[in-house]
Amino acid sequence: MRDGDWKLHGFPGSRLPSQSTIDFIAEAQLVRFELHNLRDDPAETTNLAEAEKARTERMANALIALYRETQKEGERWAEKALPKDRE
């Protein structure tokens, strides 16, 4: 997520499990975040999440809300696009 000079990365709690990717995306929660100031650090080498806790929390809440919307849309897409016997 980008907000002016700031960029927030959100990461799920684990790597892709053996279940289908669609199931993983539908169930994954963002639990770790990295914050970077692209103006001062365009290579994104310094994680400022701890130093900028208020900004990280505000952006993380917005990113989580957007991610949840995307998850809900994905469920509807999967129901229409995938065969019923995809197991």
PDB file of C-alpha atoms in Angstrom:
ATOM      1  CA  MET A   1       0.000   0.000   0.000  1.00  0.00           C
ATOM      2  CA  ARG A   2       1.290   3.434  -0.890  1.00  0.00           C
ATOM      3  CA  ASP A   3       0.549   6.741   0.887  1.00  0.00           C
ATOM      4  CA  GLY A   4       2.599   9.613  -0.524  1.00  0.00           C
ATOM      5  CA  ASP A   5       6.276   8.853   0.099  1.00  0.00           C
ATOM      6  CA  TRP A   6       5.385   5.916   2.336  1.00  0.00           C
ATOM      7  CA  LYS A   7       4.953   2.277   1.311  1.00  0.00           C
ATOM      8  CA  LEU A   8       3.635  -0.503   3.562  1.00  0.00           C
ATOM      9  CA  HIS A   9       4.135  -4.209   2.869  1.00  0.00           C
ATOM     10  CA  GLY A  10       1.840  -6.713   4.586  1.00  0.00           C
ATOM     11  CA  PHE A  11       2.798 -10.360   4.998  1.00  0.00           C
ATOM     12  CA  PRO A  12       0.688 -13.404   5.918  1.00  0.00           C
ATOM     13  CA  GLY A  13       1.643 -15.456   8.933  1.00  0.00           C
ATOM     14  CA  SER A  14       3.011 -18.380   6.934  1.00  0.00           C
ATOM     15  CA  ARG A  15       4.173 -19.471   3.537  1.00  0.00           C
ATOM     16  CA  LEU A  16       1.765 -21.046   1.080  1.00  0.00           C
ATOM     17  CA  PRO A  17       0.530 -24.300   2.579  1.00  0.00           C
ATOM     18  CA  SER A  18      -0.184 -27.449   0.613  1.00  0.00           C
ATOM     19  CA  GLN A  19      -3.846 -26.496   0.175  1.00  0.00           C
ATOM     20  CA  SER A  20      -4.883 -24.615  -2.925  1.00  0.00           C
ATOM     21  CA  THR A  21      -3.683 -21.067  -3.382  1.00  0.00           C
ATOM     22  CA  ILE A  22      -7.265 -19.809  -3.600  1.00  0.00           C
ATOM     23  CA  ASP A  23      -8.085 -21.319  -0.203  1.00  0.00           C
ATOM     24  CA  PHE A  24      -4.919 -19.808   1.263  1.00  0.00           C
ATOM     25  CA  ILE A  25      -5.744 -16.332  -0.057  1.00  0.00           C
ATOM     26  CA  ALA A  26      -9.313 -16.612   1.233  1.00  0.00           C
ATOM     27  CA  GLU A  27      -8.125 -17.512   4.743  1.00  0.00           C
ATOM     28  CA  ALA A  28      -4.778 -15.694   5.126  1.00  0.00           C
ATOM     29  CA  GLN A  29      -4.412 -12.841   7.587  1.00  0.00           C
ATOM     30  CA  LEU A  30      -1.799 -10.095   7.343  1.00  0.00           C
ATOM     31  CA  VAL A  31       0.234 -10.291  10.548  1.00  0.00           C
ATOM     32  CA  ARG A  32       3.574  -8.642   9.797  1.00  0.00           C
ATOM     33  CA  PHE A  33       4.266  -5.275   8.208  1.00  0.00           C
ATOM     34  CA  GLU A  34       7.236  -3.358   6.851  1.00  0.00           C
ATOM     35  CA  LEU A  35       7.145   0.410   6.349  1.00  0.00           C
ATOM     36  CA  HIS A  36       9.498   2.280   4.039  1.00  0.00           C
ATOM     37  CA  ASN A  37       9.946   5.950   3.154  1.00  0.00           C
ATOM     38  CA  LEU A  38      10.508   5.827  -0.601  1.00  0.00           C
ATOM     39  CA  ARG A  39      11.758   9.417  -0.810  1.00  0.00           C
ATOM     40  CA  ASP A  40      14.563   8.820   1.708  1.00  0.00           C
ATOM     41  CA  ASP A  41      15.102   5.113   0.995  1.00  0.00           C
ATOM     42  CA  PRO A  42      14.046   4.225  -2.570  1.00  0.00           C
ATOM     43  CA  ALA A  43      15.767   0.824  -2.315  1.00  0.00           C
ATOM     44  CA  GLU A  44      13.571  -0.046   0.712  1.00  0.00           C
ATOM     45  CA  THR A  45      16.511  -1.135   2.863  1.00  0.00           C
ATOM     46  CA  THR A  46      15.275   0.254   6.203  1.00  0.00           C
ATOM     47  CA  ASN A  47      12.074  -0.983   7.826  1.00  0.00           C
ATOM     48  CA  LEU A  48      10.577   1.947   9.769  1.00  0.00           C
ATOM     49  CA  ALA A  49       7.556   0.084  11.175  1.00  0.00           C
ATOM     50  CA  GLU A  50       8.804   0.297  14.778  1.00  0.00           C
ATOM     51  CA  ALA A  51      10.049   3.884  14.507  1.00  0.00           C
ATOM     52  CA  GLU A  52       6.783   5.053  12.892  1.00  0.00           C
ATOM     53  CA  LYS A  53       4.277   3.024  14.922  1.00  0.00           C
ATOM     54  CA  ALA A  54       1.310   5.378  14.491  1.00  0.00           C
ATOM     55  CA  ARG A  55       1.772   5.590  10.707  1.00  0.00           C
ATOM     56  CA  THR A  56       2.278   1.817  10.502  1.00  0.00           C
ATOM     57  CA  GLU A  57      -0.902   1.154  12.489  1.00  0.00           C
ATOM     58  CA  ARG A  58      -2.979   3.581  10.383  1.00  0.00           C
ATOM     59  CA  MET A  59      -1.710   2.177   7.084  1.00  0.00           C
ATOM     60  CA  ALA A  60      -1.937  -1.432   8.304  1.00  0.00           C
ATOM     61  CA  ASN A  61      -5.593  -0.960   9.272  1.00  0.00           C
ATOM     62  CA  ALA A  62      -6.335   0.454   5.808  1.00  0.00           C
ATOM     63  CA  LEU A  63      -4.396  -2.352   4.104  1.00  0.00           C
ATOM     64  CA  ILE A  64      -6.156  -5.036   6.157  1.00  0.00           C
ATOM     65  CA  ALA A  65      -9.559  -3.577   5.230  1.00  0.00           C
ATOM     66  CA  LEU A  66      -8.616  -3.547   1.544  1.00  0.00           C
ATOM     67  CA  TYR A  67      -7.229  -7.085   1.780  1.00  0.00           C
ATOM     68  CA  ARG A  68     -10.477  -8.330   3.364  1.00  0.00           C
ATOM     69  CA  GLU A  69     -12.489  -6.755   0.534  1.00  0.00           C
ATOM     70  CA  THR A  70     -10.234  -8.513  -1.963  1.00  0.00           C
ATOM     71  CA  GLN A  71     -10.699 -11.823  -0.143  1.00  0.00           C
ATOM     72  CA  LYS A  72     -14.482 -11.474  -0.337  1.00  0.00           C
ATOM     73  CA  GLU A  73     -14.339 -10.713  -4.065  1.00  0.00           C
ATOM     74  CA  GLY A  74     -12.047 -13.699  -4.586  1.00  0.00           C
ATOM     75  CA  GLU A  75     -14.566 -16.059  -3.005  1.00  0.00           C
ATOM     76  CA  ARG A  76     -17.230 -14.953  -5.475  1.00  0.00           C
ATOM     77  CA  TRP A  77     -14.807 -15.217  -8.394  1.00  0.00           C
ATOM     78  CA  ALA A  78     -13.702 -18.700  -7.353  1.00  0.00           C
ATOM     79  CA  GLU A  79     -17.297 -19.931  -7.143  1.00  0.00           C
ATOM     80  CA  LYS A  80     -17.963 -18.810 -10.728  1.00  0.00           C
ATOM     81  CA  ALA A  81     -14.630 -19.674 -12.328  1.00  0.00           C
ATOM     82  CA  LEU A  82     -13.660 -23.019 -10.824  1.00  0.00           C
ATOM     83  CA  PRO A  83     -15.305 -26.369 -11.512  1.00  0.00           C
ATOM     84  CA  LYS A  84     -17.397 -27.726  -8.646  1.00  0.00           C
ATOM     85  CA  ASP A  85     -15.241 -30.872  -8.359  1.00  0.00           C
ATOM     86  CA  ARG A  86     -11.896 -29.056  -8.017  1.00  0.00           C
ATOM     87  CA  GLU A  87     -10.766 -31.002  -4.945  1.00  0.00           C
TER      88      GLU A  87
END
